[in-house]
Short mmCIF file of N, CA and C in Angstrom, two decimals:
data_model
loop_
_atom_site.label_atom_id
_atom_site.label_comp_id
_atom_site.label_asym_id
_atom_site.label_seq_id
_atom_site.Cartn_x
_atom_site.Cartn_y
_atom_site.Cartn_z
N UNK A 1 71.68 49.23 14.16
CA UNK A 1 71.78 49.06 15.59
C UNK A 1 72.71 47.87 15.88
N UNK A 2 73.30 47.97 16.81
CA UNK A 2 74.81 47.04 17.10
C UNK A 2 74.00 45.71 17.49
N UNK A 3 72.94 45.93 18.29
CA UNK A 3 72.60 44.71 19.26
C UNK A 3 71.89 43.66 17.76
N UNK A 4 70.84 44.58 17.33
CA UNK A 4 70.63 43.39 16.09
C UNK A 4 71.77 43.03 15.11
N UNK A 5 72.35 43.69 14.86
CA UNK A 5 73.68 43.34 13.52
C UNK A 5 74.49 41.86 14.54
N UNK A 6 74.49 41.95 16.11
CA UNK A 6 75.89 40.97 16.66
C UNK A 6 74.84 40.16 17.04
N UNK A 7 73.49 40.05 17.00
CA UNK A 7 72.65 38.80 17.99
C UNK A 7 72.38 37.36 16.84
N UNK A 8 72.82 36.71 17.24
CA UNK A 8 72.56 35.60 16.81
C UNK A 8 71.10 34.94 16.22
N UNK A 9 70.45 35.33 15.22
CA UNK A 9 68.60 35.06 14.92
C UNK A 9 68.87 33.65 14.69
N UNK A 10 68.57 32.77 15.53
CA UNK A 10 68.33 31.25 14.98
C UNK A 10 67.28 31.18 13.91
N UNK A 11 66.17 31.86 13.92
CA UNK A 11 64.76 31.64 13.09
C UNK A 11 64.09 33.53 13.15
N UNK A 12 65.08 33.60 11.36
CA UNK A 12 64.40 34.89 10.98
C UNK A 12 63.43 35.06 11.00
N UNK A 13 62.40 33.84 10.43
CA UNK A 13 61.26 33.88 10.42
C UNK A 13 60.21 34.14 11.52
N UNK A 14 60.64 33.38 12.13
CA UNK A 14 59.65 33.75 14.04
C UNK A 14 59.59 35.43 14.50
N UNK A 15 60.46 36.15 14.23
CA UNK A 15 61.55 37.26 14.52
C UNK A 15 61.07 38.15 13.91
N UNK A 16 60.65 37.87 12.20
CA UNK A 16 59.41 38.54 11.37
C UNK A 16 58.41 38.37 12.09
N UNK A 17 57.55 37.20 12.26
CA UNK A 17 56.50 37.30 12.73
C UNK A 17 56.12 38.22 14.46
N UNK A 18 57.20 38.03 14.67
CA UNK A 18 56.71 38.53 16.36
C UNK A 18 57.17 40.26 16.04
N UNK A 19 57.70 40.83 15.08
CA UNK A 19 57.49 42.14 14.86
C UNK A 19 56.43 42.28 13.98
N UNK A 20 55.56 41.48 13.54
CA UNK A 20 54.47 41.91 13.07
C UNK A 20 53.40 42.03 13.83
N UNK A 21 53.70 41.93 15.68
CA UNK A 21 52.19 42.59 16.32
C UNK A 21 52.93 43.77 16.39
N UNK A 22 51.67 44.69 15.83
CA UNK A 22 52.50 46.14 16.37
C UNK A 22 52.85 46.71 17.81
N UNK A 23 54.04 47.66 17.93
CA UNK A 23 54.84 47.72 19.17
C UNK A 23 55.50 46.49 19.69
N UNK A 24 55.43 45.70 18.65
CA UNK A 24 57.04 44.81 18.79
C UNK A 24 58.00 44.96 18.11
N UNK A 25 59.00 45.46 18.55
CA UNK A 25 60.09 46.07 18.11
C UNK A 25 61.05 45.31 17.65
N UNK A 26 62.48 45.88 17.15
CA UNK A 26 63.30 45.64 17.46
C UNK A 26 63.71 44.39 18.75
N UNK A 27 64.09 45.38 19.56
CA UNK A 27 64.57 44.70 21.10
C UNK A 27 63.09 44.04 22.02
N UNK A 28 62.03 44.26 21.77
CA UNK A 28 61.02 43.29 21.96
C UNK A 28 60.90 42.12 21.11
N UNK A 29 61.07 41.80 19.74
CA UNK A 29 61.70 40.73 19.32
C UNK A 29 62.15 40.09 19.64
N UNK A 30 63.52 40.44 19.94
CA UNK A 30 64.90 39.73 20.30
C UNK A 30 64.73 38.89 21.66
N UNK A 31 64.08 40.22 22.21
CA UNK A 31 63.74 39.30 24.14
C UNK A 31 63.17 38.30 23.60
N UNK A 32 61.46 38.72 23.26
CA UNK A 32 60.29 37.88 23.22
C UNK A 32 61.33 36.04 22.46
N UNK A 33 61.94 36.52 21.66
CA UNK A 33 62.58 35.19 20.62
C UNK A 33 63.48 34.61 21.49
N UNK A 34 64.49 35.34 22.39
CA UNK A 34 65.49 34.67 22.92
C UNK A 34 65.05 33.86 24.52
N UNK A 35 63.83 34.59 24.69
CA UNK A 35 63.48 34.16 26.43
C UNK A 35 62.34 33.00 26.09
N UNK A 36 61.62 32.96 24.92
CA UNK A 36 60.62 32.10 24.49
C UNK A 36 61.63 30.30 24.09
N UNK A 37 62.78 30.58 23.41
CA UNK A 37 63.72 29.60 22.31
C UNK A 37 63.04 28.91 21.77
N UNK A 38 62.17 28.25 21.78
CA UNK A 38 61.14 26.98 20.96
C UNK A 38 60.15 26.97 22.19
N UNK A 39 59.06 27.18 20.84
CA UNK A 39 57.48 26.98 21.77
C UNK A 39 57.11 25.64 21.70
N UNK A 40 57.85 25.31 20.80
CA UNK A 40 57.52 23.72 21.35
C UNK A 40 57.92 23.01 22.36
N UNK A 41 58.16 23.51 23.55
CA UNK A 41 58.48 23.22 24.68
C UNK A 41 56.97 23.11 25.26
N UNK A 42 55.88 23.91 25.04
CA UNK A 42 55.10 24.04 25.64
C UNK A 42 53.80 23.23 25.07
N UNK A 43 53.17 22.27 25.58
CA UNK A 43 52.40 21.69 25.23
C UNK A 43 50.83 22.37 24.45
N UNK A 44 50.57 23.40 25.31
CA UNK A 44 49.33 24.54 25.09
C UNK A 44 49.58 25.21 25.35
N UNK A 45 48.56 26.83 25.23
CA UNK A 45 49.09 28.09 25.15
C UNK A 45 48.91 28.25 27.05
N UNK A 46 48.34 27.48 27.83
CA UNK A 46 47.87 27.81 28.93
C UNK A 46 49.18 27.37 29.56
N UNK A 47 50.30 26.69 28.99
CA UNK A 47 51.45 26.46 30.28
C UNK A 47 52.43 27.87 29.57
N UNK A 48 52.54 27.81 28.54
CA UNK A 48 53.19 29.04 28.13
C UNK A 48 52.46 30.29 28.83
N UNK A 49 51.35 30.87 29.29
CA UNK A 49 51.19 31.79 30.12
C UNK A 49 51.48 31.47 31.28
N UNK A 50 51.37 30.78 31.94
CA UNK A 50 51.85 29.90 33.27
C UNK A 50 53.76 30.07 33.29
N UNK A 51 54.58 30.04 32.24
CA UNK A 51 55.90 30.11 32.24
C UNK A 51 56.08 31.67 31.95
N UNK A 52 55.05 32.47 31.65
CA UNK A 52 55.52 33.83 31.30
C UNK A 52 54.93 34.62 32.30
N UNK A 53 54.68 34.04 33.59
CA UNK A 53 54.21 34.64 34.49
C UNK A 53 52.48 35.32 33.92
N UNK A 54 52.01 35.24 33.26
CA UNK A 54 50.47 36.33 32.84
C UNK A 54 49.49 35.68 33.67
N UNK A 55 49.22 34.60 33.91
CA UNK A 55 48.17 33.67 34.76
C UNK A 55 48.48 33.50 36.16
N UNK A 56 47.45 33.61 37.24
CA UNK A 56 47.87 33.31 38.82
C UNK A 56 47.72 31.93 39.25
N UNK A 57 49.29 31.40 39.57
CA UNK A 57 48.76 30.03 40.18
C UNK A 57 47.92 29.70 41.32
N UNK A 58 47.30 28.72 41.36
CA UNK A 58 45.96 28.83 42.20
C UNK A 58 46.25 27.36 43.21
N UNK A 59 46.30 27.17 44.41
CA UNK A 59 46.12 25.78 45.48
C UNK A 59 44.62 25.36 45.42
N UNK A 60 44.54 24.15 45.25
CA UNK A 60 43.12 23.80 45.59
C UNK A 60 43.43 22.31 46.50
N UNK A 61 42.89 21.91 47.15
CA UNK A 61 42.48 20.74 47.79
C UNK A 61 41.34 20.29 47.85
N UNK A 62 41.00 18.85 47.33
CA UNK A 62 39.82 18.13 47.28
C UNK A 62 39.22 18.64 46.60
N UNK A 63 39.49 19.38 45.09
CA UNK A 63 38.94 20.25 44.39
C UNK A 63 38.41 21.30 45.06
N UNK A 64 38.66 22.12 45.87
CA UNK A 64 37.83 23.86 46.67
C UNK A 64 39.57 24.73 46.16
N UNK A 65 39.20 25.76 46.02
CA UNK A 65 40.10 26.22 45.85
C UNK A 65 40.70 26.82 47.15
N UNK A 66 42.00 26.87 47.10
CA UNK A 66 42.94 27.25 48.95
C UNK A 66 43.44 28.40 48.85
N UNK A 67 43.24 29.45 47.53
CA UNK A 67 44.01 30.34 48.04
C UNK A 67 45.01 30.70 46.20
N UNK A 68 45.63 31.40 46.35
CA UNK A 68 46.95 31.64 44.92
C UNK A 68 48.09 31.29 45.73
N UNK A 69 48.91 30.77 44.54
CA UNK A 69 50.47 30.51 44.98
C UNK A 69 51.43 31.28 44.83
N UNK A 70 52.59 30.97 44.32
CA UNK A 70 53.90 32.18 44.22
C UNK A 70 53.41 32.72 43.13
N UNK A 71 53.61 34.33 43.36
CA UNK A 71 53.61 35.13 41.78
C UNK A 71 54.98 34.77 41.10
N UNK A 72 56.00 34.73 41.93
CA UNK A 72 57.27 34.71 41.07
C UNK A 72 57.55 33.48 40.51
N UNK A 73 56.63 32.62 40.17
CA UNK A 73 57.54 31.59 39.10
C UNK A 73 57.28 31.56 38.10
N UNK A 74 57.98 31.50 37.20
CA UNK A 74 58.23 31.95 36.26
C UNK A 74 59.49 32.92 35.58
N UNK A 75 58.80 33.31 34.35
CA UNK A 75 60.47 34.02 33.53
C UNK A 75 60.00 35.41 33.62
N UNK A 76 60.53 36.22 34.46
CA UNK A 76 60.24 37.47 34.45
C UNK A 76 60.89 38.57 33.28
N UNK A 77 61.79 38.02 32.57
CA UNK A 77 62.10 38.93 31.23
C UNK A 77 60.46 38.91 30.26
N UNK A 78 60.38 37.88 30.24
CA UNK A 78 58.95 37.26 29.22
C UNK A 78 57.79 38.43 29.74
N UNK A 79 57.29 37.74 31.12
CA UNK A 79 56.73 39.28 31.53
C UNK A 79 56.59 40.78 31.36
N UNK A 80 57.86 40.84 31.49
CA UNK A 80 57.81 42.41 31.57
C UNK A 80 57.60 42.88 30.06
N UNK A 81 58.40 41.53 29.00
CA UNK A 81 58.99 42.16 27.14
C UNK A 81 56.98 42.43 27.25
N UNK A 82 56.41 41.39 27.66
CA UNK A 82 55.02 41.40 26.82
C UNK A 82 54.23 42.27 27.38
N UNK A 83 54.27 42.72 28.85
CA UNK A 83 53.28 44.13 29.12
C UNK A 83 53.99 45.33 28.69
N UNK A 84 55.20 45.35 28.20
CA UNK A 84 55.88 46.51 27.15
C UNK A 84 55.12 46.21 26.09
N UNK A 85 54.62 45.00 25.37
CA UNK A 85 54.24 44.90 23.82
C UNK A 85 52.84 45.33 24.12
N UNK A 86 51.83 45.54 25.36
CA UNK A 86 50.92 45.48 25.64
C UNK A 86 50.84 47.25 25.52
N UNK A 87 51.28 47.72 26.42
CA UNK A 87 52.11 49.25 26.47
C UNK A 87 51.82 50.06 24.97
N UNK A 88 52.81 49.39 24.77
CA UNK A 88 52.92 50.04 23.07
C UNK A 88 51.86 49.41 22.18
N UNK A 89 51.17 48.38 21.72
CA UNK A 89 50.33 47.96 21.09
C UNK A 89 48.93 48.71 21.19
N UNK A 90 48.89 49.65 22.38
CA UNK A 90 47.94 50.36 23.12
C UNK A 90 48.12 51.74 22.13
N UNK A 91 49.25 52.26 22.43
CA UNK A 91 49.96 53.20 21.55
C UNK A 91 49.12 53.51 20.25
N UNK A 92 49.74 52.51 19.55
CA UNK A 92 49.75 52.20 18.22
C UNK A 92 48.30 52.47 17.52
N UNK A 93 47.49 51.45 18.31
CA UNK A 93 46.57 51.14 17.51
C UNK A 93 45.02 51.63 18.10
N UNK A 94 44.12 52.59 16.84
CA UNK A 94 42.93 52.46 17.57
C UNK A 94 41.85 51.50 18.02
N UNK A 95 41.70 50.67 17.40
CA UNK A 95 40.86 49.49 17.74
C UNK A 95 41.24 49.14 19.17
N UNK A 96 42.86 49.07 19.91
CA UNK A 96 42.95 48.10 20.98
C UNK A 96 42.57 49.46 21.26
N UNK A 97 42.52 50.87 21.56
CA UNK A 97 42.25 51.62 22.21
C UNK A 97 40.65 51.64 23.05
N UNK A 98 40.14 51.75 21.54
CA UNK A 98 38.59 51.32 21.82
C UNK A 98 38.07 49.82 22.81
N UNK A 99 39.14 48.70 22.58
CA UNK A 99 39.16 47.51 23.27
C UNK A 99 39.14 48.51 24.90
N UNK A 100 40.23 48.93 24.85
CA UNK A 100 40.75 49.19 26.29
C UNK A 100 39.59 50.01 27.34
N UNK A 101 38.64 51.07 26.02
CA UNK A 101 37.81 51.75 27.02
C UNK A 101 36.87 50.91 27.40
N UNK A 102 36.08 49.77 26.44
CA UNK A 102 35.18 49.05 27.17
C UNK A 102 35.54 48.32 28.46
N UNK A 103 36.76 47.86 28.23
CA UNK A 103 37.51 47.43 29.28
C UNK A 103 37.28 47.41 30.76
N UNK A 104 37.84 48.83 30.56
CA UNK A 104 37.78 50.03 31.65
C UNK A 104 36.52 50.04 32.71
N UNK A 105 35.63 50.15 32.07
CA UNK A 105 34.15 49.68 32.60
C UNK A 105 33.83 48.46 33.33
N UNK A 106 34.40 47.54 33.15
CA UNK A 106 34.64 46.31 34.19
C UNK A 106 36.04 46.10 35.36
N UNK A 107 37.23 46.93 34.77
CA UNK A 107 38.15 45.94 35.15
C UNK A 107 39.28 47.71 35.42
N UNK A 108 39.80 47.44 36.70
CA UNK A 108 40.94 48.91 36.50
C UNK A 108 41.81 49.23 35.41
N UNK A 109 42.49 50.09 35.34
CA UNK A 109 43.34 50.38 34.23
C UNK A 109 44.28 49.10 34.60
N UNK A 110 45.16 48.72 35.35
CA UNK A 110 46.40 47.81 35.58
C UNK A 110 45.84 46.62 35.22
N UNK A 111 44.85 46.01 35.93
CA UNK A 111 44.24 44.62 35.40
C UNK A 111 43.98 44.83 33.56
N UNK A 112 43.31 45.75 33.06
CA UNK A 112 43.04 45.59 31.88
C UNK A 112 44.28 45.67 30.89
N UNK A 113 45.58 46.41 31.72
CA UNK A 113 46.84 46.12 30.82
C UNK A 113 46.96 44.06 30.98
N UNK A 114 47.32 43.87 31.74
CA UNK A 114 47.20 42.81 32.25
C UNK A 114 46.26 41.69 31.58
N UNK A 115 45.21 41.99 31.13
CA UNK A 115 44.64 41.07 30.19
C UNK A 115 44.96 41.23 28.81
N UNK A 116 45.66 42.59 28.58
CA UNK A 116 46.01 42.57 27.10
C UNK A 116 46.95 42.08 26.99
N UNK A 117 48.21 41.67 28.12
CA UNK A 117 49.26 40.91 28.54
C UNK A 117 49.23 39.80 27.89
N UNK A 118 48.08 39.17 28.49
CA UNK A 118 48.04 37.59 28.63
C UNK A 118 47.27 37.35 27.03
N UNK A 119 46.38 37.93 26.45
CA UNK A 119 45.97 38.27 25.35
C UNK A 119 46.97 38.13 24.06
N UNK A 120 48.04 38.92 24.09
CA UNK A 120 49.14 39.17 23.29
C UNK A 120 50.00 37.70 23.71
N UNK A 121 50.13 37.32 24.79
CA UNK A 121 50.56 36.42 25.11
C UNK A 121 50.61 35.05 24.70
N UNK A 122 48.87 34.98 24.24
CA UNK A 122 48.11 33.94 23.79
C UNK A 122 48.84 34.20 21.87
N UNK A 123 48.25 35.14 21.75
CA UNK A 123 48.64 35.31 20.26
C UNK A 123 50.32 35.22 20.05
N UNK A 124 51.07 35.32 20.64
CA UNK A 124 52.64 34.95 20.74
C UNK A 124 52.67 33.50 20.25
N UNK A 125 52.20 32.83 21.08
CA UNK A 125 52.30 31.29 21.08
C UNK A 125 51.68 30.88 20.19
N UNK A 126 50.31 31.19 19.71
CA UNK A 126 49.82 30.72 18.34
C UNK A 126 50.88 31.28 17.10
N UNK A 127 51.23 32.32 17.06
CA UNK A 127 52.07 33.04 16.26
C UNK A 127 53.14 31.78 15.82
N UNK A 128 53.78 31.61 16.74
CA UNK A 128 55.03 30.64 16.69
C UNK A 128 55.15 29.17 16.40
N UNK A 129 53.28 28.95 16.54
CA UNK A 129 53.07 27.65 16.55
C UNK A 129 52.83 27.21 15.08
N UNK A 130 51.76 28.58 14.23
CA UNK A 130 51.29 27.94 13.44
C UNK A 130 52.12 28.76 12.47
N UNK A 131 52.56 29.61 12.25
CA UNK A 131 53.55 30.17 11.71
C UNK A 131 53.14 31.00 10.65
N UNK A 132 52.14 31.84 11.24
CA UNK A 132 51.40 32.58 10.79
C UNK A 132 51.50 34.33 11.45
N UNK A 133 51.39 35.16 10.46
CA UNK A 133 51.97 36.79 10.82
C UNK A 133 50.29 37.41 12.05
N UNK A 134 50.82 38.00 12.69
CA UNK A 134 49.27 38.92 13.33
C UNK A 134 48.49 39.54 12.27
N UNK A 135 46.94 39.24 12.56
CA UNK A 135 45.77 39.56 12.15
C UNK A 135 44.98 40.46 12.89
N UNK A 136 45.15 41.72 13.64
CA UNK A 136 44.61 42.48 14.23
C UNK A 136 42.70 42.25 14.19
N UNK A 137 42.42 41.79 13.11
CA UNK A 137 41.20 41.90 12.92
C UNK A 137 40.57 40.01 13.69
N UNK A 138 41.34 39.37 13.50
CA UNK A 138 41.53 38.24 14.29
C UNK A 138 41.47 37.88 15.91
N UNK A 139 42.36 39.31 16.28
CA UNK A 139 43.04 38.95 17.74
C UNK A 139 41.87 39.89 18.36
N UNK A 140 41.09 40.60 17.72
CA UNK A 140 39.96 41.44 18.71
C UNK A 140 38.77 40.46 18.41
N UNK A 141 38.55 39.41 17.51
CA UNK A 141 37.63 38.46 17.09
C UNK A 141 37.51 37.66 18.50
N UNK A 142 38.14 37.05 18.77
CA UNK A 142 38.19 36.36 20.10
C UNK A 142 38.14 37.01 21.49
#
């Protein structure tokens, strides 16, 4: 494929690891690696969902809460690569399937993509941090 042979991989390694959640591809890679550049930008995994759009910002005053803030801030490539990895990871695998029907029972179909979003999301950033491949048997542990 042209786009991987001419793209520049700063860190093969990361690039391995983030195609080792399944339904990360190719070109989900590449986004997820090129729109992420160093997770060490991010102090915890909770501002990295906060920069990938998966979490709602919230107003509070005097500690009560006022309401949610803008949906749009944030990196909307990041977004969209990871409810595609969410998409397809669904695909793939029976266990998240089985995840998804209990799911279902609390939460609509869109919200429960949406937590597998932020889910996969979470495991992105540990992924990168500790530099360690996906553990399927791990990521349904939590």
């Amino acid at each position: 494929m042209h786009l991987v042979r001419t793209a520049k991989i700063d860190d093969p390694q990361a690039y391995a690891r983030l195609q080792s959640i399944p339904g990360v591809g190719k070109i989900l890679g590449l986004t997820l690696l090129y729109e992420i550049h160093d997770v060490a930008r991010f102090p915890e995994a909770g501002n990295f969902l906060s920069y990938a759009r998966l979490v709602r910002p919230t107003h509070e005053s005097a500690g009560k809460p006022q309401g949610f803030g803008n949906k749009k801030i944030g990196n909307a490539h990041l977004r969209w690569a990871l409810g595609e990895a969410a998409c397809l990871y669904l695909r793939s695998s029976d266990q998240a399937k089985r995840w998804q029907a209990r799911m279902h029972k609390k939460h609509a179909p869109g919200k429960t993509l949406g937590i597998l979003a932020a889910k996969l999301g979470r495991t992105v950033y540990h992924l990168l941090r500790t530099k360690t491949v996906f553990d399927e048997r791990r990521f349904f542990a939590s």
